[in-house]
CSV table of C-alpha atoms in Angstrom, one decimal:
chain,number,residue,atom,x,y,z
A,80,MET,CA,44.2,18.5,-23.0
A,81,SER,CA,44.8,19.9,-20.3
A,82,ILE,CA,48.2,20.6,-19.1
A,83,ARG,CA,48.1,18.0,-16.2
A,84,GLU,CA,47.1,15.6,-18.9
A,85,VAL,CA,49.6,15.9,-21.7
A,86,ALA,CA,52.1,15.4,-18.6
A,87,VAL,CA,50.3,12.1,-17.5
A,88,ALA,CA,50.3,11.2,-21.4
A,89,ASP,CA,54.1,11.9,-21.8
A,90,GLU,CA,55.5,9.9,-18.7
A,91,ALA,CA,53.6,6.9,-20.2
A,92,GLY,CA,55.6,4.2,-22.4
A,93,LEU,CA,54.0,2.7,-25.9
A,94,LEU,CA,51.7,0.1,-23.6
A,95,GLY,CA,50.8,2.9,-21.6
A,96,ARG,CA,49.6,5.3,-24.2
A,97,ILE,CA,47.9,2.8,-25.6
A,98,TYR,CA,45.9,2.1,-22.7
A,99,ARG,CA,45.2,5.5,-22.4
A,100,SER,CA,44.2,6.1,-26.1
A,101,ILE,CA,40.9,3.6,-25.4
A,102,PHE,CA,40.4,4.3,-21.5
A,103,ARG,CA,41.3,8.3,-21.5
A,104,VAL,CA,42.8,7.9,-17.9
A,105,ARG,CA,42.6,11.7,-16.6
A,106,PRO,CA,43.9,13.0,-13.8
A,107,VAL,CA,41.6,12.7,-10.7
A,108,PRO,CA,40.1,16.0,-10.8
A,109,GLN,CA,40.7,18.5,-8.5
A,110,THR,CA,38.3,21.4,-9.5
A,111,GLU,CA,34.4,21.5,-9.7
A,112,LEU,CA,35.3,22.1,-13.0
A,113,GLU,CA,37.6,19.0,-13.8
A,114,ARG,CA,34.9,17.3,-11.8
A,115,SER,CA,31.8,18.1,-14.5
A,116,GLN,CA,34.1,17.8,-17.0
A,117,ALA,CA,35.1,14.0,-16.1
A,118,VAL,CA,31.3,13.3,-16.0
A,119,ALA,CA,30.4,14.9,-19.3
A,120,SER,CA,33.1,13.6,-21.4
A,121,ASN,CA,32.5,9.8,-20.1
A,122,PHE,CA,30.4,8.3,-22.6
A,123,PHE,CA,28.9,6.2,-19.6
A,124,PHE,CA,28.3,8.7,-18.0
A,125,HIS,CA,27.7,11.4,-19.7
A,126,ILE,CA,23.5,10.8,-19.5
A,127,HIS,CA,24.3,11.9,-15.5
A,128,SER,CA,24.0,15.8,-15.5
A,129,ALA,CA,27.8,17.7,-14.5
A,130,LYS,CA,25.6,18.9,-11.6
A,131,VAL,CA,22.5,17.4,-9.5
A,132,TYR,CA,21.0,18.6,-6.5
A,133,GLU,CA,21.9,16.8,-2.9
A,134,GLU,CA,18.3,16.4,-2.1
A,135,THR,CA,16.7,15.6,-5.5
A,136,LEU,CA,19.3,12.2,-4.9
A,137,LYS,CA,18.0,10.2,-1.9
A,138,PHE,CA,16.6,7.3,-2.9
A,139,LYS,CA,12.8,8.0,-1.3
A,140,LYS,CA,12.4,11.1,-3.3
A,141,THR,CA,11.9,8.9,-6.7
A,142,LEU,CA,11.6,4.9,-5.1
A,143,GLY,CA,14.0,4.8,-8.6
A,144,LEU,CA,11.3,3.9,-9.9
A,145,GLY,CA,11.8,5.5,-13.6
A,146,LEU,CA,15.6,3.5,-13.7
A,147,PHE,CA,14.1,0.2,-12.8
A,148,SER,CA,11.5,0.6,-15.7
A,149,LEU,CA,14.5,1.6,-17.9
A,150,PHE,CA,17.0,-1.7,-16.9
A,151,THR,CA,13.0,-3.9,-17.3
A,152,PHE,CA,13.3,-2.3,-20.5
A,153,VAL,CA,17.0,-3.4,-21.2
A,154,VAL,CA,16.4,-6.9,-19.9
A,155,LEU,CA,13.4,-7.2,-22.2
A,156,VAL,CA,14.9,-5.8,-25.0
A,157,ILE,CA,18.2,-8.4,-24.6
A,158,THR,CA,16.0,-11.5,-23.5
A,159,GLY,CA,14.2,-10.6,-26.3
A,160,ILE,CA,16.6,-10.4,-28.9
A,161,LEU,CA,17.6,-13.9,-27.6
A,162,LEU,CA,14.1,-15.3,-28.2
A,163,MET,CA,14.3,-14.4,-32.2
A,164,PHE,CA,16.9,-16.5,-32.4
A,165,TYR,CA,14.7,-19.2,-32.2
A,166,TYR,CA,10.7,-17.9,-32.7
A,167,VAL,CA,9.1,-17.9,-36.0
A,168,PRO,CA,6.1,-15.8,-36.3
A,169,ALA,CA,3.4,-18.1,-38.7
A,170,PRO,CA,0.6,-20.0,-37.5
A,171,GLU,CA,2.3,-23.5,-38.2
A,172,GLN,CA,5.1,-23.0,-36.2
A,173,ALA,CA,4.6,-20.0,-33.3
A,174,TYR,CA,3.3,-22.8,-30.3
A,175,GLN,CA,5.9,-25.2,-31.5
A,176,ARG,CA,8.4,-22.9,-31.0
A,177,MET,CA,7.1,-21.2,-28.0
A,178,LEU,CA,6.7,-24.9,-26.4
A,179,ASP,CA,10.5,-25.8,-27.8
A,180,LEU,CA,11.8,-22.2,-25.8
A,181,ARG,CA,10.5,-24.4,-22.6
A,182,GLY,CA,11.5,-27.6,-24.0
A,183,VAL,CA,14.3,-28.1,-25.3
A,184,VAL,CA,16.3,-25.0,-25.8
A,185,SER,CA,18.8,-24.6,-23.1
A,186,PHE,CA,18.0,-22.1,-20.6
A,187,GLY,CA,15.0,-21.2,-22.5
A,188,THR,CA,12.8,-21.3,-19.9
A,189,PHE,CA,14.5,-18.7,-17.7
A,190,LEU,CA,14.8,-16.3,-20.7
A,191,ARG,CA,11.0,-16.8,-22.1
A,192,ASN,CA,10.0,-16.6,-18.0
A,193,MET,CA,12.4,-13.2,-17.5
A,194,HIS,CA,11.0,-12.0,-21.3
A,195,ARG,CA,7.6,-12.4,-19.9
A,196,TRP,CA,7.4,-11.2,-15.7
A,197,GLY,CA,10.0,-8.6,-16.8
A,198,ALA,CA,6.7,-7.2,-19.4
A,199,HIS,CA,4.5,-7.7,-16.6
A,200,ALA,CA,7.2,-5.8,-14.4
A,201,MET,CA,7.6,-2.8,-16.6
A,202,VAL,CA,3.7,-2.2,-17.0
A,203,GLY,CA,3.5,-1.9,-13.0
A,204,LEU,CA,6.6,0.3,-12.4
A,205,VAL,CA,5.7,2.7,-15.4
A,206,ILE,CA,2.0,2.9,-13.7
A,207,LEU,CA,4.6,3.7,-10.3
A,208,HIS,CA,6.6,6.1,-11.8
A,209,MET,CA,3.7,7.8,-13.5
A,210,MET,CA,1.9,7.7,-9.9
A,211,ARG,CA,4.9,9.1,-8.2
A,212,VAL,CA,5.3,11.4,-10.1
A,213,TYR,CA,2.3,12.8,-10.0
A,214,LEU,CA,2.1,12.5,-6.7
A,215,THR,CA,5.5,14.2,-5.9
A,216,GLY,CA,3.4,17.3,-8.8
A,217,ALA,CA,6.9,16.8,-10.8
A,218,HIS,CA,4.3,17.2,-13.9
A,219,LYS,CA,3.5,20.8,-13.2
A,220,ALA,CA,5.8,23.3,-15.4
A,221,PRO,CA,7.7,23.4,-16.5
A,222,ARG,CA,7.8,19.8,-16.8
A,223,GLU,CA,4.5,19.4,-18.5
A,224,LEU,CA,5.9,17.9,-21.9
A,225,ASN,CA,7.5,15.0,-20.2
A,226,TRP,CA,4.8,14.5,-18.4
A,227,VAL,CA,3.1,14.0,-21.9
A,228,ILE,CA,6.0,12.6,-23.2
A,229,GLY,CA,5.5,9.5,-20.0
A,230,VAL,CA,2.3,9.3,-21.1
A,231,VAL,CA,2.8,8.3,-24.6
A,232,LEU,CA,5.8,6.2,-23.0
A,233,LEU,CA,3.1,4.1,-20.8
A,234,LEU,CA,0.9,3.5,-24.4
A,235,LEU,CA,3.6,2.5,-26.0
A,236,THR,CA,4.2,-0.2,-23.1
A,237,LEU,CA,0.7,-1.3,-23.1
A,238,PHE,CA,0.9,-1.7,-27.3
A,239,LEU,CA,4.1,-3.8,-26.2
A,240,SER,CA,2.8,-6.0,-24.1
A,241,PHE,CA,-0.5,-6.3,-26.4
A,242,THR,CA,1.0,-7.1,-29.5
A,243,GLY,CA,3.7,-9.7,-27.4
A,244,TYR,CA,0.6,-11.1,-26.1
A,245,LEU,CA,-0.6,-12.5,-29.5
A,246,LEU,CA,3.1,-14.4,-30.0
A,247,PRO,CA,2.7,-17.6,-28.2
A,248,TRP,CA,-0.2,-18.5,-30.6
A,249,ASP,CA,-2.0,-20.4,-28.0
A,250,GLN,CA,-6.1,-20.3,-27.2
A,251,LEU,CA,-5.5,-17.5,-24.4
A,252,ALA,CA,-3.6,-15.3,-27.3
A,253,TYR,CA,-5.8,-15.7,-30.1
A,254,TRP,CA,-8.7,-14.8,-28.1
A,255,ALA,CA,-7.2,-12.0,-26.4
A,256,ILE,CA,-6.2,-10.3,-29.9
A,257,MET,CA,-10.2,-11.0,-31.2
A,258,VAL,CA,-11.4,-9.6,-28.5
A,259,GLY,CA,-9.0,-6.8,-28.6
A,260,THR,CA,-8.9,-5.6,-31.6
A,261,SER,CA,-12.8,-6.3,-31.9
A,262,ILE,CA,-12.7,-3.1,-28.8
A,263,ALA,CA,-10.9,-0.7,-32.0
A,264,SER,CA,-13.8,-1.8,-33.9
A,265,TYR,CA,-16.0,0.0,-31.5
A,266,ALA,CA,-14.4,3.5,-33.0
A,267,PRO,CA,-16.9,5.7,-35.1
A,268,VAL,CA,-17.3,5.3,-38.2
A,269,VAL,CA,-13.6,4.2,-39.3
A,270,GLY,CA,-13.7,0.9,-36.4
A,271,ASP,CA,-14.0,-1.7,-38.6
A,272,GLN,CA,-11.2,-0.4,-41.0
A,273,ILE,CA,-8.5,0.5,-37.9
A,274,ARG,CA,-9.5,-3.6,-37.0
A,275,PHE,CA,-8.6,-4.7,-41.0
A,276,PHE,CA,-5.7,-2.4,-40.7
A,277,LEU,CA,-4.2,-4.0,-37.5
A,278,LEU,CA,-4.9,-7.6,-38.6
A,279,GLY,CA,-4.2,-7.6,-41.8
A,280,ASP,CA,-7.8,-9.6,-42.9
A,281,ASP,CA,-10.8,-10.2,-41.6
A,282,ASP,CA,-9.9,-12.2,-38.8
A,283,VAL,CA,-7.3,-13.0,-36.7
A,284,GLY,CA,-4.6,-15.3,-38.4
A,285,ARG,CA,-1.2,-15.6,-40.3
A,286,GLU,CA,-1.3,-11.7,-41.3
A,287,ALA,CA,-2.1,-10.6,-37.8
A,288,LEU,CA,0.8,-12.9,-36.4
A,289,LEU,CA,3.5,-11.6,-38.6
A,290,ARG,CA,1.6,-7.5,-38.1
A,291,PHE,CA,2.6,-8.0,-34.3
A,292,TYR,CA,5.1,-9.2,-34.6
A,293,VAL,CA,7.0,-6.5,-36.5
A,294,LEU,CA,5.3,-4.0,-34.3
A,295,HIS,CA,6.6,-6.4,-30.9
A,296,VAL,CA,10.1,-6.4,-32.2
A,297,VAL,CA,11.3,-3.4,-34.3
A,298,VAL,CA,8.7,-0.2,-35.0
A,299,LEU,CA,7.4,-0.3,-31.0
A,300,PRO,CA,11.0,-1.0,-29.1
A,301,ALA,CA,12.1,1.6,-31.9
A,302,VAL,CA,9.4,4.4,-31.1
A,303,LEU,CA,9.9,4.2,-27.5
A,304,SER,CA,14.0,3.5,-27.5
A,305,ALA,CA,14.3,6.7,-29.4
A,306,LEU,CA,10.8,8.8,-26.5
A,307,ILE,CA,13.0,7.8,-23.5
A,308,GLY,CA,16.1,9.4,-25.0
A,309,LEU,CA,14.0,12.3,-25.1
A,310,HIS,CA,12.6,11.3,-21.8
A,311,PHE,CA,16.0,12.0,-20.2
A,312,TRP,CA,17.1,14.8,-21.8
A,313,ARG,CA,13.7,16.8,-20.9
A,314,ILE,CA,14.7,16.2,-17.1
A,315,ARG,CA,17.6,17.6,-17.5
A,316,LYS,CA,16.7,20.6,-19.6
A,317,ASP,CA,13.6,21.3,-17.2
A,318,GLY,CA,15.7,21.4,-14.3
A,319,GLY,CA,16.2,18.3,-13.0
A,320,LEU,CA,14.7,16.1,-10.9
A,321,ALA,CA,11.7,17.5,-9.0
A,322,ARG,CA,12.2,19.5,-6.0
A,323,PRO,CA,10.4,21.7,-3.3
A,324,SER,CA,10.2,25.3,-4.9
A,325,THR,CA,12.1,26.2,-1.5
A,326,ASP,CA,15.2,25.0,-3.0
A,327,GLU,CA,15.7,26.6,-5.5
B,94,MET,CA,19.1,53.2,-53.9
B,95,SER,CA,18.7,53.6,-50.6
B,96,ASP,CA,19.9,51.0,-48.2
B,97,HIS,CA,16.7,50.1,-47.1
B,98,ASP,CA,16.0,48.1,-50.7
B,99,SER,CA,19.1,46.7,-50.9
B,100,LYS,CA,18.6,45.0,-47.9
B,101,ALA,CA,15.1,44.1,-47.9
B,102,ALA,CA,15.1,42.6,-51.0
B,103,PRO,CA,17.2,39.6,-49.7
B,104,LYS,CA,15.2,38.9,-46.9
B,105,GLY,CA,11.8,39.0,-48.7
B,106,ARG,CA,13.2,36.0,-51.4
B,107,ARG,CA,14.8,34.5,-48.2
B,108,GLU,CA,11.3,34.5,-46.8
B,109,PHE,CA,10.0,33.2,-49.7
B,110,LEU,CA,12.5,30.5,-50.5
B,111,THR,CA,11.2,29.4,-46.5
B,112,LEU,CA,8.2,29.1,-47.5
B,113,LEU,CA,8.6,27.4,-50.3
B,114,SER,CA,11.0,24.5,-49.0
B,115,GLY,CA,8.9,24.0,-46.0
B,116,SER,CA,5.5,23.7,-47.6
B,117,ALA,CA,7.1,21.4,-50.6
B,118,LEU,CA,8.6,19.4,-47.4
B,119,THR,CA,5.4,19.3,-46.0
B,120,VAL,CA,3.2,18.2,-49.0
B,121,ALA,CA,6.7,15.3,-49.3
B,122,GLY,CA,5.5,14.1,-45.9
B,123,LEU,CA,2.2,13.9,-45.5
B,124,ALA,CA,2.3,12.5,-49.4
B,125,THR,CA,4.8,9.8,-47.6
B,126,ALA,CA,2.7,9.3,-44.3
B,127,GLY,CA,-0.7,8.7,-47.0
B,128,ALA,CA,1.3,6.3,-49.1
B,129,SER,CA,2.7,4.5,-45.9
B,130,LEU,CA,-1.1,3.7,-45.1
B,131,VAL,CA,-2.4,2.8,-48.2
B,132,TYR,CA,0.8,0.2,-48.5
B,133,LEU,CA,0.1,-0.9,-45.3
B,134,ARG,CA,-3.6,-2.1,-45.8
B,135,PRO,CA,-3.4,-4.9,-47.9
B,136,ARG,CA,-5.4,-5.6,-51.5
B,137,VAL,CA,-5.1,-9.7,-51.3
B,138,THR,CA,-5.5,-11.1,-47.9
B,139,TYR,CA,-4.7,-14.8,-47.1
B,140,GLY,CA,-7.2,-15.9,-44.6
B,141,PRO,CA,-10.1,-18.1,-45.5
B,142,PRO,CA,-11.9,-16.8,-47.8
B,143,SER,CA,-15.1,-14.9,-47.3
B,144,ARG,CA,-17.6,-16.7,-49.9
B,145,LEU,CA,-17.5,-20.3,-50.0
B,146,SER,CA,-18.6,-23.1,-50.6
B,147,VAL,CA,-20.1,-25.6,-47.8
B,148,GLY,CA,-21.4,-28.4,-50.5
B,149,LYS,CA,-24.7,-29.7,-51.7
B,150,PRO,CA,-27.8,-29.5,-49.8
B,151,GLU,CA,-28.4,-33.1,-49.3
B,152,LEU,CA,-25.6,-33.4,-46.8
B,153,TYR,CA,-27.9,-31.4,-44.3
B,154,GLY,CA,-30.9,-33.4,-42.9
B,155,SER,CA,-34.2,-31.1,-43.2
B,156,GLY,CA,-35.0,-29.8,-39.7
B,157,SER,CA,-30.5,-30.2,-38.8
B,158,GLN,CA,-28.3,-27.8,-38.0
B,159,VAL,CA,-24.6,-28.1,-38.4
B,160,ALA,CA,-21.7,-26.3,-37.3
B,161,LEU,CA,-18.7,-25.6,-39.3
B,162,PRO,CA,-16.3,-24.2,-36.7
B,163,GLU,CA,-13.8,-23.4,-39.1
B,164,ALA,CA,-16.3,-21.1,-41.3
B,165,LYS,CA,-17.4,-19.7,-38.0
B,166,MET,CA,-21.1,-20.0,-39.3
B,167,VAL,CA,-24.2,-22.6,-39.1
B,168,ILE,CA,-26.0,-24.4,-42.0
B,169,ARG,CA,-30.0,-24.4,-40.8
B,170,ARG,CA,-32.0,-26.5,-43.3
B,171,GLN,CA,-36.1,-26.4,-42.8
B,172,GLY,CA,-37.5,-28.5,-45.1
B,173,ASN,CA,-36.2,-27.3,-48.5
B,174,LYS,CA,-35.2,-24.0,-46.8
B,175,VAL,CA,-31.3,-23.6,-46.3
B,176,ALA,CA,-29.9,-20.7,-44.3
B,177,ALA,CA,-26.2,-19.9,-43.1
B,178,ILE,CA,-25.9,-18.1,-39.8
B,179,SER,CA,-22.7,-16.6,-38.0
B,180,THR,CA,-21.4,-17.6,-35.0
B,181,VAL,CA,-19.3,-14.9,-34.3
B,182,CYS,CA,-20.5,-12.6,-31.4
B,183,THR,CA,-21.0,-9.3,-31.9
B,184,HIS,CA,-20.0,-8.4,-28.9
B,185,LEU,CA,-15.9,-8.7,-29.0
B,186,GLY,CA,-16.5,-11.5,-31.9
B,187,CYS,CA,-16.2,-14.5,-29.7
B,188,THR,CA,-17.3,-17.8,-30.8
B,189,VAL,CA,-20.7,-18.8,-29.7
B,190,ASN,CA,-22.2,-22.1,-28.8
B,191,PRO,CA,-25.5,-23.6,-30.0
B,192,SER,CA,-27.6,-23.9,-27.5
B,193,GLU,CA,-31.2,-25.2,-26.3
B,194,THR,CA,-32.4,-21.7,-26.5
B,195,GLY,CA,-30.2,-20.8,-29.3
B,196,PHE,CA,-26.8,-19.7,-29.0
B,197,ASP,CA,-24.9,-18.5,-26.4
B,198,CYS,CA,-21.8,-16.9,-25.9
B,199,PRO,CA,-18.4,-18.3,-24.1
B,200,CYS,CA,-16.3,-15.2,-23.7
B,201,HIS,CA,-18.9,-12.1,-21.5
B,202,GLY,CA,-22.5,-14.2,-21.5
B,203,SER,CA,-24.3,-12.5,-24.3
B,204,THR,CA,-27.5,-14.8,-25.5
B,205,TYR,CA,-29.3,-15.2,-28.9
B,206,ASP,CA,-32.5,-16.7,-29.5
B,207,GLU,CA,-33.0,-18.9,-32.5
B,208,ARG,CA,-33.3,-16.9,-34.6
B,209,GLY,CA,-30.1,-14.9,-33.8
B,210,GLU,CA,-31.5,-12.4,-31.9
B,211,VAL,CA,-30.5,-10.9,-28.6
B,212,THR,CA,-31.7,-12.1,-25.4
B,213,GLY,CA,-29.3,-11.0,-22.7
B,214,GLY,CA,-25.9,-10.1,-22.2
B,215,PRO,CA,-23.4,-7.3,-23.4
B,216,ALA,CA,-24.3,-8.0,-27.6
B,217,PRO,CA,-25.3,-4.9,-29.3
B,218,LYS,CA,-27.1,-6.5,-32.1
B,219,ALA,CA,-28.5,-9.9,-33.4
B,220,LEU,CA,-26.7,-12.6,-35.4
B,221,ALA,CA,-25.8,-12.0,-38.9
B,222,TRP,CA,-27.6,-14.4,-41.9
B,223,TYR,CA,-25.1,-14.7,-44.8
B,224,ARG,CA,-26.6,-14.9,-48.1
B,225,CYS,CA,-26.9,-18.2,-49.1
B,226,THR,CA,-26.7,-18.8,-53.4
B,227,LEU,CA,-26.6,-22.2,-55.3
B,228,ALA,CA,-23.6,-22.8,-57.5
B,229,PRO,CA,-24.1,-24.5,-61.0
B,230,ASN,CA,-22.9,-27.8,-59.2
B,231,GLY,CA,-25.0,-27.9,-56.7
B,232,GLU,CA,-23.1,-26.8,-53.9
B,233,ILE,CA,-24.2,-23.8,-51.4
B,234,VAL,CA,-22.4,-21.1,-51.7
B,235,VAL,CA,-21.9,-18.5,-48.5
B,236,ASP,CA,-21.1,-14.9,-49.1
B,237,LYS,CA,-19.9,-13.4,-45.8
B,238,HIS,CA,-19.4,-10.4,-46.5
B,239,GLN,CA,-24.0,-9.6,-47.6
B,240,VAL,CA,-25.5,-10.2,-44.9
B,241,VAL,CA,-29.4,-10.7,-45.0
B,242,ALA,CA,-32.4,-10.2,-43.1
B,243,ALA,CA,-33.0,-12.9,-40.6
B,244,ASP,CA,-35.2,-15.7,-42.0
B,245,THR,CA,-34.1,-15.4,-45.5
B,246,PHE,CA,-33.7,-18.8,-46.5
B,247,LEU,CA,-32.9,-20.3,-49.9
B,248,GLU,CA,-35.3,-22.3,-51.5
B,249,ILE,CA,-33.9,-25.4,-52.9
B,250,GLN,CA,-35.8,-27.7,-55.1
B,251,SER,CA,-35.8,-31.5,-53.9
């Protein structure tokens, strides 16, 4: 604590000290150093760099597509967790549970539609984000690794869409996964093994539904979250958002 | 003993231990990855059996072809001969429908003749004919893991 922070803490009574122990209110930052500390020492702000280039803050530079992708992912996690309270990944129940979510669960239609449209939006936003990065040359050195991580994030987004597509367990879902996993079986030599591994059986059935469910709600989101963290960290380590080299 | 020797010995030991622990971790990691793959590859499946009985030959009239949608095959009987033909499209796994000319796939328009040979569309190969045997109780048993040549029929006495 700086001398000025100690002074503020001493002035407060017991309630003030309790409040301050929770919220860590500091004096209004006066210097450059204090301003950067104010950002870095706050859990909710510390994802921001302490300093950014003013030019890269302009909306037209990024169109906010990366953050919009993150926000749709957050929406999908929250709505997805809520849907999990009513969904059962078993062939006897899955379709009826999906209908019940639309018919009898309070706000069920709203949550399901939010999850579905959010998923479509996320795929679109991630692809638009990729186009923005490419068109502004942000994939070039020193940001090559972050481009590769971004491509993996796009693939994970597509796998999440694919695995989620089976869960309603209707005709559309069944045949889409039948066709999708048959495409995997066209891989040379190990194709049929890959399909068997994905489906857990020779055909789309009970095992496939369970496998896709586990991938959809645990495995893929966990990997995606970890890589999103790495992706954001690399932005800062690579020198912030891309900008014309004349600014440097 | 010179300074050089006393410094070189610990460094050599450290490099050796680094190499040893590094290789041990690599081996453990590969073994874990391999074991996970083995674990995730099911040794028992819960879907429909690949070897199934389709009932006695009397169920199928001579010259008839009966579709079994659950088993994804048709049973064809010609006189005293019976055969089982897959209705799983060889393109991407959709179920083909029997038609005037043989079989048509609703998904991407593959067509097959009555023997299951491809006559059009994206299908890469002919429909599979499965091995049929007669069980001791007189029922026809079809093994979907045993694909036989087209026109391989099971002879039955009647």
